[in-house]
PDB file of C-alpha atoms in Angstrom:
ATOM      1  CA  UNK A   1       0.000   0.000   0.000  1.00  0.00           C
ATOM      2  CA  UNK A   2       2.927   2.773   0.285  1.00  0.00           C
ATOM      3  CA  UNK A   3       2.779   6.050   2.258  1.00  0.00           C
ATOM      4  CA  UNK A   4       0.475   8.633   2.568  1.00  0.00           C
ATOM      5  CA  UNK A   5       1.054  12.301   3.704  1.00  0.00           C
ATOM      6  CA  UNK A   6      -1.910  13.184   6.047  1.00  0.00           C
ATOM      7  CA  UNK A   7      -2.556  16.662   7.534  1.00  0.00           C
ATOM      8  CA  UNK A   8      -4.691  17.565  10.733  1.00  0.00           C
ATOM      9  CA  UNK A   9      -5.928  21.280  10.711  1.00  0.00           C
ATOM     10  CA  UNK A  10      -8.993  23.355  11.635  1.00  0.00           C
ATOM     11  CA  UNK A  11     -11.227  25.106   8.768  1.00  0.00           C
ATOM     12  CA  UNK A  12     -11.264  28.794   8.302  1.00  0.00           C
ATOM     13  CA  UNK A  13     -15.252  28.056   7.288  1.00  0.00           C
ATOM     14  CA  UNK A  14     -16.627  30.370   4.748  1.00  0.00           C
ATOM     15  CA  UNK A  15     -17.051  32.922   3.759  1.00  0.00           C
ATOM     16  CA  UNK A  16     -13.596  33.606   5.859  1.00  0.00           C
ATOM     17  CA  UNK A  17     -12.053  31.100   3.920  1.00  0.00           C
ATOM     18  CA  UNK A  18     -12.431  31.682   0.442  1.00  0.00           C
ATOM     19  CA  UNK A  19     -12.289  35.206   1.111  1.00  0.00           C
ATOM     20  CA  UNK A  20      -8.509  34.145   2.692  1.00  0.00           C
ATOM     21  CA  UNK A  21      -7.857  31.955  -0.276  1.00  0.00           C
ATOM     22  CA  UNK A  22      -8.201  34.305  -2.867  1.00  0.00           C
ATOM     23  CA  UNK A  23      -6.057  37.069  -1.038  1.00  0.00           C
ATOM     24  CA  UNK A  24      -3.599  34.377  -0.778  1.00  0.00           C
ATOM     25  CA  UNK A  25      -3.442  33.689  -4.194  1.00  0.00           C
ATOM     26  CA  UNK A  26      -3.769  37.217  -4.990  1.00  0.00           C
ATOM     27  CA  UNK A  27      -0.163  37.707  -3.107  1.00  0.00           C
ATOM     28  CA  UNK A  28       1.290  35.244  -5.622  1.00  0.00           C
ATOM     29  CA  UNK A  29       1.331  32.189  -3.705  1.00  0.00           C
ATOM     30  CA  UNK A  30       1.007  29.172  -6.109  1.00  0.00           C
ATOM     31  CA  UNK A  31       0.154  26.821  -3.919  1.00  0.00           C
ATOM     32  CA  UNK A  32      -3.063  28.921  -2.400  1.00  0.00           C
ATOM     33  CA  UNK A  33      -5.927  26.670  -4.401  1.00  0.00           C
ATOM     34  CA  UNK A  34      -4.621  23.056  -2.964  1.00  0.00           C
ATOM     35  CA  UNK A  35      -4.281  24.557   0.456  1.00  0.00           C
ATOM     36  CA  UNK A  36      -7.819  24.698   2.259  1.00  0.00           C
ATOM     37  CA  UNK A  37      -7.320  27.719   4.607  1.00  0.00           C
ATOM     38  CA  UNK A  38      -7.056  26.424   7.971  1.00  0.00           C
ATOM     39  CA  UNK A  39      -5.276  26.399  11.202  1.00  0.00           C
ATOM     40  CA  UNK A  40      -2.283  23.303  11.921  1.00  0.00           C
ATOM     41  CA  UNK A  41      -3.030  21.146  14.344  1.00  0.00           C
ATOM     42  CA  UNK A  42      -0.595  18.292  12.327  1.00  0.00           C
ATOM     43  CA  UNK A  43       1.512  19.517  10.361  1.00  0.00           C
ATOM     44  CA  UNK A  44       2.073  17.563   6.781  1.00  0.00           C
ATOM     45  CA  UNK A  45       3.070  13.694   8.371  1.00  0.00           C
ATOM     46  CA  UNK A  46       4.127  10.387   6.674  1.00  0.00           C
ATOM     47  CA  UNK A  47       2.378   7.482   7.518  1.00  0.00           C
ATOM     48  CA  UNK A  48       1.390   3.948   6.040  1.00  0.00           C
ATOM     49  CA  UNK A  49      -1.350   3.845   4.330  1.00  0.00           C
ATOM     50  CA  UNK A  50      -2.958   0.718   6.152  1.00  0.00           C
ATOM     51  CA  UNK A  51      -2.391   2.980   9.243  1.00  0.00           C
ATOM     52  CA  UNK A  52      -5.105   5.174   8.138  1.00  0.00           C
ATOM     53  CA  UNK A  53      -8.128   2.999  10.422  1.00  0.00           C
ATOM     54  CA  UNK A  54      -5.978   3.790  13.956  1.00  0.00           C
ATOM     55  CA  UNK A  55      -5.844   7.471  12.410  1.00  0.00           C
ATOM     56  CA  UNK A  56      -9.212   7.698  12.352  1.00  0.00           C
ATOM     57  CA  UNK A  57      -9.764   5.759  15.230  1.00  0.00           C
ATOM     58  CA  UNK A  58      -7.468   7.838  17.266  1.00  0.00           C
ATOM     59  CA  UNK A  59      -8.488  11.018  16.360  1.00  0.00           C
ATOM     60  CA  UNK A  60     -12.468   9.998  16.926  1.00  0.00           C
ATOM     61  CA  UNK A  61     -11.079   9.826  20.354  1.00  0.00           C
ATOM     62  CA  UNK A  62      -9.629  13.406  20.522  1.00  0.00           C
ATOM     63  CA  UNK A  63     -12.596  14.508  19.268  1.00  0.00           C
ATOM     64  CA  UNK A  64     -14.870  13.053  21.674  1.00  0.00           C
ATOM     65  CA  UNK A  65     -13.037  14.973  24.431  1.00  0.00           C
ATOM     66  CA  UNK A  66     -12.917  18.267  22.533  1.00  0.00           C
ATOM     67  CA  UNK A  67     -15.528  20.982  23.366  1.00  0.00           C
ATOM     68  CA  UNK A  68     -16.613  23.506  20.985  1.00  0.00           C
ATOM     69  CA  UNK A  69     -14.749  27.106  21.547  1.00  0.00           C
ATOM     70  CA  UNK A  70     -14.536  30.541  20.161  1.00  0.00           C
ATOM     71  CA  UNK A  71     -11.541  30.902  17.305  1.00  0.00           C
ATOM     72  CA  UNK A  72     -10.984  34.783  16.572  1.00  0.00           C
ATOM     73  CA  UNK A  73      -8.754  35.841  14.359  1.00  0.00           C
ATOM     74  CA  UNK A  74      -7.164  39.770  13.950  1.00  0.00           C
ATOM     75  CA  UNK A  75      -4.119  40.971  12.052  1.00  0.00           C
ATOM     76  CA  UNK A  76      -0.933  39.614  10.882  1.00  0.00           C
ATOM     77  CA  UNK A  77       2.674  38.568  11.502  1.00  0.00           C
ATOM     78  CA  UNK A  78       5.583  37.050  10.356  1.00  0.00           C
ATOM     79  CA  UNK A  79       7.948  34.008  10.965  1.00  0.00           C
ATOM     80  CA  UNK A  80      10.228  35.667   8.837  1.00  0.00           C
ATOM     81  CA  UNK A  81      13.472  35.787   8.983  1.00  0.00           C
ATOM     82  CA  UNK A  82      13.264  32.053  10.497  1.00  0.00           C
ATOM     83  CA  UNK A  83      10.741  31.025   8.099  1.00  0.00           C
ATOM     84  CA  UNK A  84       9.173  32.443   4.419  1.00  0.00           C
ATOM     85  CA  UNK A  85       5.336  32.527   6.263  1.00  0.00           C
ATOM     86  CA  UNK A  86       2.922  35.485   6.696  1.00  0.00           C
ATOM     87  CA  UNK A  87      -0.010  35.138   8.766  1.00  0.00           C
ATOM     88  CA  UNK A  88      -3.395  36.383  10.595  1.00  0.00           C
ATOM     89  CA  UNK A  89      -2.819  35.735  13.844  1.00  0.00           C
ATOM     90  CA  UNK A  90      -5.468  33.306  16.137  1.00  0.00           C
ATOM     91  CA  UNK A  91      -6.067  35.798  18.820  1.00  0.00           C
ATOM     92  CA  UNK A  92      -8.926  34.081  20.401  1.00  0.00           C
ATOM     93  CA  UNK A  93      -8.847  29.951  20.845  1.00  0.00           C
ATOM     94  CA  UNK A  94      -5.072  29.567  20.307  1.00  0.00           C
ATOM     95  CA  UNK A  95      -4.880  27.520  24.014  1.00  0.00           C
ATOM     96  CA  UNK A  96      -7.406  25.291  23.134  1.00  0.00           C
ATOM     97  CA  UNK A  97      -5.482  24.674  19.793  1.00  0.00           C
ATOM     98  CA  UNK A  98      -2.526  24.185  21.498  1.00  0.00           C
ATOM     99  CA  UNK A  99      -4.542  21.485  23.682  1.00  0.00           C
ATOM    100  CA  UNK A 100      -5.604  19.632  20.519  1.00  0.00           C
ATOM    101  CA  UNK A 101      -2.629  19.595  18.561  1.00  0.00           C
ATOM    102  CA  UNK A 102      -0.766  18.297  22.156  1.00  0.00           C
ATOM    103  CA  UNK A 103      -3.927  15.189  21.796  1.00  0.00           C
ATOM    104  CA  UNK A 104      -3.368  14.828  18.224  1.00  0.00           C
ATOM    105  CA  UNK A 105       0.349  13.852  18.411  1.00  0.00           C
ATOM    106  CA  UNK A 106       0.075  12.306  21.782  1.00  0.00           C
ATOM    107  CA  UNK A 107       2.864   9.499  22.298  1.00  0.00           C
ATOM    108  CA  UNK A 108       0.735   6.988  22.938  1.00  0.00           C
ATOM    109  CA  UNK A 109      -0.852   7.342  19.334  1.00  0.00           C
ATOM    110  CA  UNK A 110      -0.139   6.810  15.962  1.00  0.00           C
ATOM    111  CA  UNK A 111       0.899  10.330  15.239  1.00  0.00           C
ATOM    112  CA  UNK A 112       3.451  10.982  17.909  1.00  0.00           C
ATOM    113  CA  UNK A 113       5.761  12.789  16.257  1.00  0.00           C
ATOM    114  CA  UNK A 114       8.567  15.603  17.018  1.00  0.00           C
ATOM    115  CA  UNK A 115       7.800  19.441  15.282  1.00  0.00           C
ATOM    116  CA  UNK A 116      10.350  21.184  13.242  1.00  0.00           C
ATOM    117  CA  UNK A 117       9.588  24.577  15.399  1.00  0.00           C
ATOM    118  CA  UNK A 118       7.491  25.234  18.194  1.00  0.00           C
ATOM    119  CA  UNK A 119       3.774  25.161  17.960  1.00  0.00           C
ATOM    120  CA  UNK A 120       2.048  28.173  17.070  1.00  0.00           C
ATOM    121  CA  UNK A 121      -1.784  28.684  15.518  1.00  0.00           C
ATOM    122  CA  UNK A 122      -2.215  31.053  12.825  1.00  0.00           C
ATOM    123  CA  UNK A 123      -3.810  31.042   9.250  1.00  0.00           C
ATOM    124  CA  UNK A 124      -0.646  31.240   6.531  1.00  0.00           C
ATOM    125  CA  UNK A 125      -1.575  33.961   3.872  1.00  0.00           C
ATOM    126  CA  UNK A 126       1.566  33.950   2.010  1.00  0.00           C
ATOM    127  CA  UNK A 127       4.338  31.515   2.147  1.00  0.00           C
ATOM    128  CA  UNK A 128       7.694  31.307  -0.152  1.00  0.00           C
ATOM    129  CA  UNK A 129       6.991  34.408  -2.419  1.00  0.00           C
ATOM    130  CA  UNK A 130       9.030  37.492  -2.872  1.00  0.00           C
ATOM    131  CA  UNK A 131       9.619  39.851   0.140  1.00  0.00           C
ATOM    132  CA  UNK A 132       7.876  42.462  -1.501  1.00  0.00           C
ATOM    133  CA  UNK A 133       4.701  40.360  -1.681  1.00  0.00           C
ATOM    134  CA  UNK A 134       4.931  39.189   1.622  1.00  0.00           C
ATOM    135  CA  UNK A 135       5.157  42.511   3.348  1.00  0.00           C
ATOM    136  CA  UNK A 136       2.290  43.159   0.727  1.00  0.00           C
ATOM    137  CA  UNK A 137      -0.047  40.486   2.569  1.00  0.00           C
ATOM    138  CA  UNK A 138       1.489  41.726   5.954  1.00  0.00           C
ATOM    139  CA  UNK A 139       0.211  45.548   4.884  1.00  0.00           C
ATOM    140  CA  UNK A 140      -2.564  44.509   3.637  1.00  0.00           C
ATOM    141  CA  UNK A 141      -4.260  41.957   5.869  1.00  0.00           C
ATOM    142  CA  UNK A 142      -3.375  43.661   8.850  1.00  0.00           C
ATOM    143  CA  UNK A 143      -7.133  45.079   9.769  1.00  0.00           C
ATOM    144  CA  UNK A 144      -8.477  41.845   9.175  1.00  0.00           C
ATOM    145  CA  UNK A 145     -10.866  40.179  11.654  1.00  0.00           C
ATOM    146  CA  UNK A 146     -12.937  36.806  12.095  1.00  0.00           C
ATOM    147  CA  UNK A 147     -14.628  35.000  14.472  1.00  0.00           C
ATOM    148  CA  UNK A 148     -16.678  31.601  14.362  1.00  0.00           C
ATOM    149  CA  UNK A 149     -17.608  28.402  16.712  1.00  0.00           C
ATOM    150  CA  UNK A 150     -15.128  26.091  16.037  1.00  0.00           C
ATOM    151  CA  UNK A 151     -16.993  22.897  16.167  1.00  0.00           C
ATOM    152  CA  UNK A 152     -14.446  20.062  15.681  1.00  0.00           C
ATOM    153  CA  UNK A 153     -11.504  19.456  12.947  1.00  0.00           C
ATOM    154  CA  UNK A 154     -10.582  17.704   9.573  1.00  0.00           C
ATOM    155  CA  UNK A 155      -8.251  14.799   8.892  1.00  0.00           C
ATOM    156  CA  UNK A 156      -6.427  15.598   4.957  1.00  0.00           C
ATOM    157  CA  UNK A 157      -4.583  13.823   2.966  1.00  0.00           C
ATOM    158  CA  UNK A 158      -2.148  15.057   0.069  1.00  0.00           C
ATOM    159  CA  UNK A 159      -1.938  13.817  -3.545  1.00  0.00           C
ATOM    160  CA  UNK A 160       0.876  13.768  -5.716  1.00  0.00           C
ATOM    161  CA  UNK A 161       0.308  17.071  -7.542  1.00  0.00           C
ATOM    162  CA  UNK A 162       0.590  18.862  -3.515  1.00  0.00           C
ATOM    163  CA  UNK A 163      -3.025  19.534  -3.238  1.00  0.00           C
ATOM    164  CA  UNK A 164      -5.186  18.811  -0.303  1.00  0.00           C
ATOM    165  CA  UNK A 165      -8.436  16.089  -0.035  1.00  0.00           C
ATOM    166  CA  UNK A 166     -10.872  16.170   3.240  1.00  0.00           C
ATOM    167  CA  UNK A 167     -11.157  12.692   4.279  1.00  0.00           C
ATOM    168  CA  UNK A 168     -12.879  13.094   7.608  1.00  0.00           C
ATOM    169  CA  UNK A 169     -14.398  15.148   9.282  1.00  0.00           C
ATOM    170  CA  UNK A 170     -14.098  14.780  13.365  1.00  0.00           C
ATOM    171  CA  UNK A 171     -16.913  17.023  15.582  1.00  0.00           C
ATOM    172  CA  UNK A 172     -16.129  17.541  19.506  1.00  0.00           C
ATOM    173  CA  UNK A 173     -18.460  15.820  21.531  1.00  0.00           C
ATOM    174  CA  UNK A 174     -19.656  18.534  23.072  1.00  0.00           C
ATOM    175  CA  UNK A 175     -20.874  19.920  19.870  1.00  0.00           C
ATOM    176  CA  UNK A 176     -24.082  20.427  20.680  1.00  0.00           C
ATOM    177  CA  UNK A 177     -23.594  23.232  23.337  1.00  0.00           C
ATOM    178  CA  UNK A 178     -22.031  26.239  21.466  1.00  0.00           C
ATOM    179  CA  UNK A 179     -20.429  28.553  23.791  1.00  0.00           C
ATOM    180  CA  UNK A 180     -22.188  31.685  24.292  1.00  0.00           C
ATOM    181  CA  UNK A 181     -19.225  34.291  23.308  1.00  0.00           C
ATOM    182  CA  UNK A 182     -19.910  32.489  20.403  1.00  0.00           C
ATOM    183  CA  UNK A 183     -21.027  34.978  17.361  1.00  0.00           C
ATOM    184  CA  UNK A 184     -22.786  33.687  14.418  1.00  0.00           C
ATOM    185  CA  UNK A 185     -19.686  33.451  12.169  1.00  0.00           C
ATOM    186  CA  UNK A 186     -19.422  36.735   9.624  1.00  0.00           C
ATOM    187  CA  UNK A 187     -17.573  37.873   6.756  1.00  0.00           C
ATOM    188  CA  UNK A 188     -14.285  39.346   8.418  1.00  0.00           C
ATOM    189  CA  UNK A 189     -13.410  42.539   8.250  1.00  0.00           C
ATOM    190  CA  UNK A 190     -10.591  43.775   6.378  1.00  0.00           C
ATOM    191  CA  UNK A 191      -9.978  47.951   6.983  1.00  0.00           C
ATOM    192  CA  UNK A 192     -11.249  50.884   4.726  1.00  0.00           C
ATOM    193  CA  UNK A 193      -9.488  53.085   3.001  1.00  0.00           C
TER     194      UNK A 193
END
């Protein structure tokens, strides 16, 4: 059966997404339409395919314990110089990602695995273009605000061409209780000239 590369992230839902999407490719970013926008919780990971059952399995059970909570999003950074990425940051709901992403890659599952830096939520909206494009999105996307219930999270898996497929999606078991701070999710806001 081979390897598989398998993501675990949170969706930006719409219209936030899109709406971050196109601004992404808009920067130049080639790789904006295979990329659902979204925040990490697993970054891109090998794995057999046959593992794919204890995946699922596994992350059923992080679900289960998950809760629904309020992800907010306003304004942008950068990982630059230490990596190519600009972002809008998670300023609301970035513990309780932090929390998942810790259950995700738990060492008693099949995705224990080591990260490359330390973990940190955001929503990429340019990554490996020019440095004139990136402080572009940085300018640019800086007013921008978002808020939703985030409900639960996606399992992904790559094909060859670097584009992302949904293969499952995984709702908290609390889902049925939305937190009150809750809003009803809206467009974002991005600032007036």
């Amino acid at each position: 059966m081979g390897t598989v590369t398998i993501g675990v992230s949170i969706a930006v839902p719409e219209p936030h997404g899109s709406l971050l999407q196109e601004r992404r490719a808009g920067f130049g970013d080639a790789a904006a339409h295979g990329i659902p926008t979204h925040v990490t919780l697993l970054p891109p990971t090998e794995v057999e395919a046959a593992e794919l059952p204890a995946v699922e399995a596994h992350l059923t059970e992080v679900a289960a314990a998950g809760r629904p909570f309020t992800m907010r999003l306003s304004g942008t950074d950068t990982f630059r110089p230490l990596s190519p990425v600009v972002y809008v940051r998670v300023v609301e709901g970035a513990e309780a990602c932090g929390r998942l992403q810790q259950r995700v890659r738990a060492t008693s599952g099949p995705l224990a695995r080591e990260l490359q830096f330390p973990y940190h939520p955001h929503v990429t909206v340019a990554h490996g273009i020019d440095e004139a494009a990136m402080d572009r999105a940085l300018a640019e996307l800086a007013g921008y605000r978002a808020e939703w219930p985030c409900t639960g999270f996606a399992l992904h898996q790559q094909d060859a061409a670097g584009v992302w497929h949904k293969l499952r999606e995984f709702t908290f078991g609390g889902c049925g209780m939305v937190p009150p701070q809750a809003a009803p999710a809206d467009r974002g806001t991005l600032p007036t000239r």
